[in-house]
mmCIF file of C-alpha atoms and ligand atoms in Angstrom:
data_model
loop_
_atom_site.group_PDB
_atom_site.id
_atom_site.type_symbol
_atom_site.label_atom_id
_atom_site.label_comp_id
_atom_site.label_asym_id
_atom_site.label_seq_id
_atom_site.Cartn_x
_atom_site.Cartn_y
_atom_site.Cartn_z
ATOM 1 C CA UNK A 1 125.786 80.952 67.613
ATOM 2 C CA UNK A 2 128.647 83.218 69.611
ATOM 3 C CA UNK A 3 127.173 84.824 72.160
ATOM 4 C CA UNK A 4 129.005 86.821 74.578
ATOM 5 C CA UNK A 5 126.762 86.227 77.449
ATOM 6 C CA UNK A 6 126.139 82.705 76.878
ATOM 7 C CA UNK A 7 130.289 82.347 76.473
ATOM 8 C CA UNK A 8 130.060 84.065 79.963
ATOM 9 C CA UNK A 9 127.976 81.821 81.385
ATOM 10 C CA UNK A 10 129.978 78.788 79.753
ATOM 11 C CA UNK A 11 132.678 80.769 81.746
ATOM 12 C CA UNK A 12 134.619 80.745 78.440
ATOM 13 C CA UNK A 13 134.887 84.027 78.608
ATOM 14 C CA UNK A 14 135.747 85.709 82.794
ATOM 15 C CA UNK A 15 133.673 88.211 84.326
ATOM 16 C CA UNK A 16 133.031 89.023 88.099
ATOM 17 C CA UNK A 17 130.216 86.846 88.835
ATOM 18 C CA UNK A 18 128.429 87.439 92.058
ATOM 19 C CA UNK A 19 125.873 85.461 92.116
ATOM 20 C CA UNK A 20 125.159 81.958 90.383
ATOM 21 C CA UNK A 21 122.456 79.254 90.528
ATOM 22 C CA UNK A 22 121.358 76.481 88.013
ATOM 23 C CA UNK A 23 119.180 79.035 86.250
ATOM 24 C CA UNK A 24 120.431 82.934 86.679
ATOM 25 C CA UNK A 25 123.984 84.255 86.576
ATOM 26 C CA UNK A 26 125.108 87.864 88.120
ATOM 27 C CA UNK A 27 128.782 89.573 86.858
ATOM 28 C CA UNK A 28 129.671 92.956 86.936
ATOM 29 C CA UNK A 29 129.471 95.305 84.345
ATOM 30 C CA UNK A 30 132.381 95.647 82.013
ATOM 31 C CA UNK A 31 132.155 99.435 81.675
ATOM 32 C CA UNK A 32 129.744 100.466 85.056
ATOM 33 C CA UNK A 33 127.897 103.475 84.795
ATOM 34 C CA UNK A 34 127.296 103.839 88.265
ATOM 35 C CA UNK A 35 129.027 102.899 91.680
ATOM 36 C CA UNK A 36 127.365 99.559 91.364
ATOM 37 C CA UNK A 37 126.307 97.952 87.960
ATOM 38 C CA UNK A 38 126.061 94.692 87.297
ATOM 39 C CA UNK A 39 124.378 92.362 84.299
ATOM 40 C CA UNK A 40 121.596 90.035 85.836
ATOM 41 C CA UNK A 41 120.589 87.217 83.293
ATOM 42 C CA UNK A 42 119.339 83.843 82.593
ATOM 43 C CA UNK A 43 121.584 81.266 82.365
ATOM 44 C CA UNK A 44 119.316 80.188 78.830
ATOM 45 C CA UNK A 45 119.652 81.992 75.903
ATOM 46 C CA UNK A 46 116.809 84.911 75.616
ATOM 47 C CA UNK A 47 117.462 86.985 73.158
ATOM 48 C CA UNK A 48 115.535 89.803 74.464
ATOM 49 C CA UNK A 49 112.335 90.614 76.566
ATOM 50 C CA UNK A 50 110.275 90.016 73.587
ATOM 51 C CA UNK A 51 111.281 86.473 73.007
ATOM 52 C CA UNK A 52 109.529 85.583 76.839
ATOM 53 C CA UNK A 53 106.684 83.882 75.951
ATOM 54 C CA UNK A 54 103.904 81.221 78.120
ATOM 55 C CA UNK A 55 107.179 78.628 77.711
ATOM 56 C CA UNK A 56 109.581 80.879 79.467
ATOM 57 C CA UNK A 57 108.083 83.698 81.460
ATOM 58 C CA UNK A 58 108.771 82.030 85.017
ATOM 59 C CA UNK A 59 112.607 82.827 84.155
ATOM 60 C CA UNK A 60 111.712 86.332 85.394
ATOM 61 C CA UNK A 61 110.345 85.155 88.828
ATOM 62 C CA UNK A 62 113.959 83.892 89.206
ATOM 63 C CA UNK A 63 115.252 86.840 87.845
ATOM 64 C CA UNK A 64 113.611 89.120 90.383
ATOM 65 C CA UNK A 65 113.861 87.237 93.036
ATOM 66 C CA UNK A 66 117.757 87.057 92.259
ATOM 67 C CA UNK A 67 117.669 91.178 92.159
ATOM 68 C CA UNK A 68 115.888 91.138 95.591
ATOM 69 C CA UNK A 69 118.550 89.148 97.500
ATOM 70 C CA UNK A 70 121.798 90.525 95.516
ATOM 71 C CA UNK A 71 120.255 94.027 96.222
ATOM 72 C CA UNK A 72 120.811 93.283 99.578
ATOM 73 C CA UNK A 73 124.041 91.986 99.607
ATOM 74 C CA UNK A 74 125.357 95.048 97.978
ATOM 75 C CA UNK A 75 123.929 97.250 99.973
ATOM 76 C CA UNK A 76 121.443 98.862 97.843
ATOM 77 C CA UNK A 77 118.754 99.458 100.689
ATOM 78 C CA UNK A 78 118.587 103.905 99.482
ATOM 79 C CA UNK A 79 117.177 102.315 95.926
ATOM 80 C CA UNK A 80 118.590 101.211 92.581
ATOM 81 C CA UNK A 81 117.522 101.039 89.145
ATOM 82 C CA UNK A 82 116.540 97.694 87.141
ATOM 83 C CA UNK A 83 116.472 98.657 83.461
ATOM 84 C CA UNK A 84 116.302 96.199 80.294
ATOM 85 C CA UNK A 85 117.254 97.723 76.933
ATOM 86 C CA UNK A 86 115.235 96.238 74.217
ATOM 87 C CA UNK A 87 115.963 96.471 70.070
ATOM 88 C CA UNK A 88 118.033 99.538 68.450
ATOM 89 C CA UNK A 89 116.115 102.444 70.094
ATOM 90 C CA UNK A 90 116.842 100.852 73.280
ATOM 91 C CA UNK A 91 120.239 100.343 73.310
ATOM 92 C CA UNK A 92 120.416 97.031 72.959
ATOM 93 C CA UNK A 93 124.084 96.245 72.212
ATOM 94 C CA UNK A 94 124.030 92.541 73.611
ATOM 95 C CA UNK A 95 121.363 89.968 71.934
ATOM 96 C CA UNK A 96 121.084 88.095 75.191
ATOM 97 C CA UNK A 97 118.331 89.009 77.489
ATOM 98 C CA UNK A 98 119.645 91.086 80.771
ATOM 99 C CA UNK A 99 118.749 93.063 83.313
ATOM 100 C CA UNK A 100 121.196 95.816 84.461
ATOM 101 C CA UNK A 101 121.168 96.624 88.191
ATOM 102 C CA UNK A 102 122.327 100.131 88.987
ATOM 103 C CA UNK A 103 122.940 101.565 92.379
ATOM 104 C CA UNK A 104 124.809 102.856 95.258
ATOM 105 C CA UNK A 105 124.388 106.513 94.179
ATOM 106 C CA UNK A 106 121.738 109.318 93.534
ATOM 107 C CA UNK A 107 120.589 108.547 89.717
ATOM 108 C CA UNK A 108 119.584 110.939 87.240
ATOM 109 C CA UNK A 109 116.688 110.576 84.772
ATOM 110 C CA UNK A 110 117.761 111.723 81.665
ATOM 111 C CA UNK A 111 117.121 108.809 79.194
ATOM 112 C CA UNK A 112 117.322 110.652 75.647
HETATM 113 P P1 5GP B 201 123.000 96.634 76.650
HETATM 114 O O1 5GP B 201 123.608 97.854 76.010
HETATM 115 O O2 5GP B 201 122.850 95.508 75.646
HETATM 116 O O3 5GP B 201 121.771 96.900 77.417
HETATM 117 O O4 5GP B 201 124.047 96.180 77.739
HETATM 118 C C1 5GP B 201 125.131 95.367 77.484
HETATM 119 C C2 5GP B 201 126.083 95.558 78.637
HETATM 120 O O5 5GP B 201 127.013 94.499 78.627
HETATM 121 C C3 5GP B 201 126.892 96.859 78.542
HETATM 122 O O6 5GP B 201 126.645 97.652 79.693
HETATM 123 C C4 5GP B 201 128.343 96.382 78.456
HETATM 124 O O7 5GP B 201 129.220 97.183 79.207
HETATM 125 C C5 5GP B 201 128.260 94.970 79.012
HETATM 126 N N1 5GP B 201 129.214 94.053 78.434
HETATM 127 C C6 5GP B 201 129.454 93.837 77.122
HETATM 128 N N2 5GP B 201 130.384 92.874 76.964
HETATM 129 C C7 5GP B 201 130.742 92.477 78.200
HETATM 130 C C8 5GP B 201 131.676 91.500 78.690
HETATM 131 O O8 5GP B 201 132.363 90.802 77.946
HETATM 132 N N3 5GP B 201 131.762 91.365 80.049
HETATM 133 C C9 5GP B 201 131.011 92.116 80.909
HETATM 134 N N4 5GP B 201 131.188 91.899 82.212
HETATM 135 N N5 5GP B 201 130.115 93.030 80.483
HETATM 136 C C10 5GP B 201 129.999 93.223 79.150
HETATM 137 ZN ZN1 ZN B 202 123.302 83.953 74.839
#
């Protein structure tokens, strides 16, 4: 299986990391849409939200516990945006489960 994510997390493949412990790794974004964006995911391969099931659904305690103290470090106090793109509607370009964190402007809502 080649996954870019999991070749990131292998560190096969460089990115900014941020953040890493033994189960969730944070890198920046490759092509940020806002002022801060970065890729929050587990360390596991997940395919996508809908592959968590009773065996893995504590992953996202660790995952949102993660956001809560990197969201602090970057100085995301005004708000930020947590958003997981799921399938083809979605926007789902990357088959391994992330969260992106996006921040340190005034967002828009425009989704469509
Ligand atoms: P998705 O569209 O699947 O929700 O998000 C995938 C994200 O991964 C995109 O925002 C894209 O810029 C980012 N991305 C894709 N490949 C790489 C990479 O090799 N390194 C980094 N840092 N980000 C990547
Ligand atoms: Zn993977």
């Amino acid at each position: 299986m080649d996954c870019i994510f999991c070749n990131i997390v292998e560190k096969k493949i460089s990115s900014e990391i941020l953040y890493e412990d033994d189960k969730v790794l944070v890198f920046k974004d490759l092509e940020p849409k806002a002022p801060v964006h970065v890729l929050v995911i587990p360390k596991v391969h997940i395919a996508s939200a809908m592959e968590l099931s009773e065996d893995n659904y504590e992953i996202l305690t660790s995952i949102f516990k993660t956001i809560k103290k990197i969201s602090a470090e970057l100085n995301l106090k005004d708000g930020f945006r947590i958003i997981n793109n799921y399938g083809k509607f979605g926007g789902q370009t990357v088959n391994h489960m992330h969260f992106h964190v996006l921040g340190g402007c005034q967002l828009g809502w425009n989704p469509a």
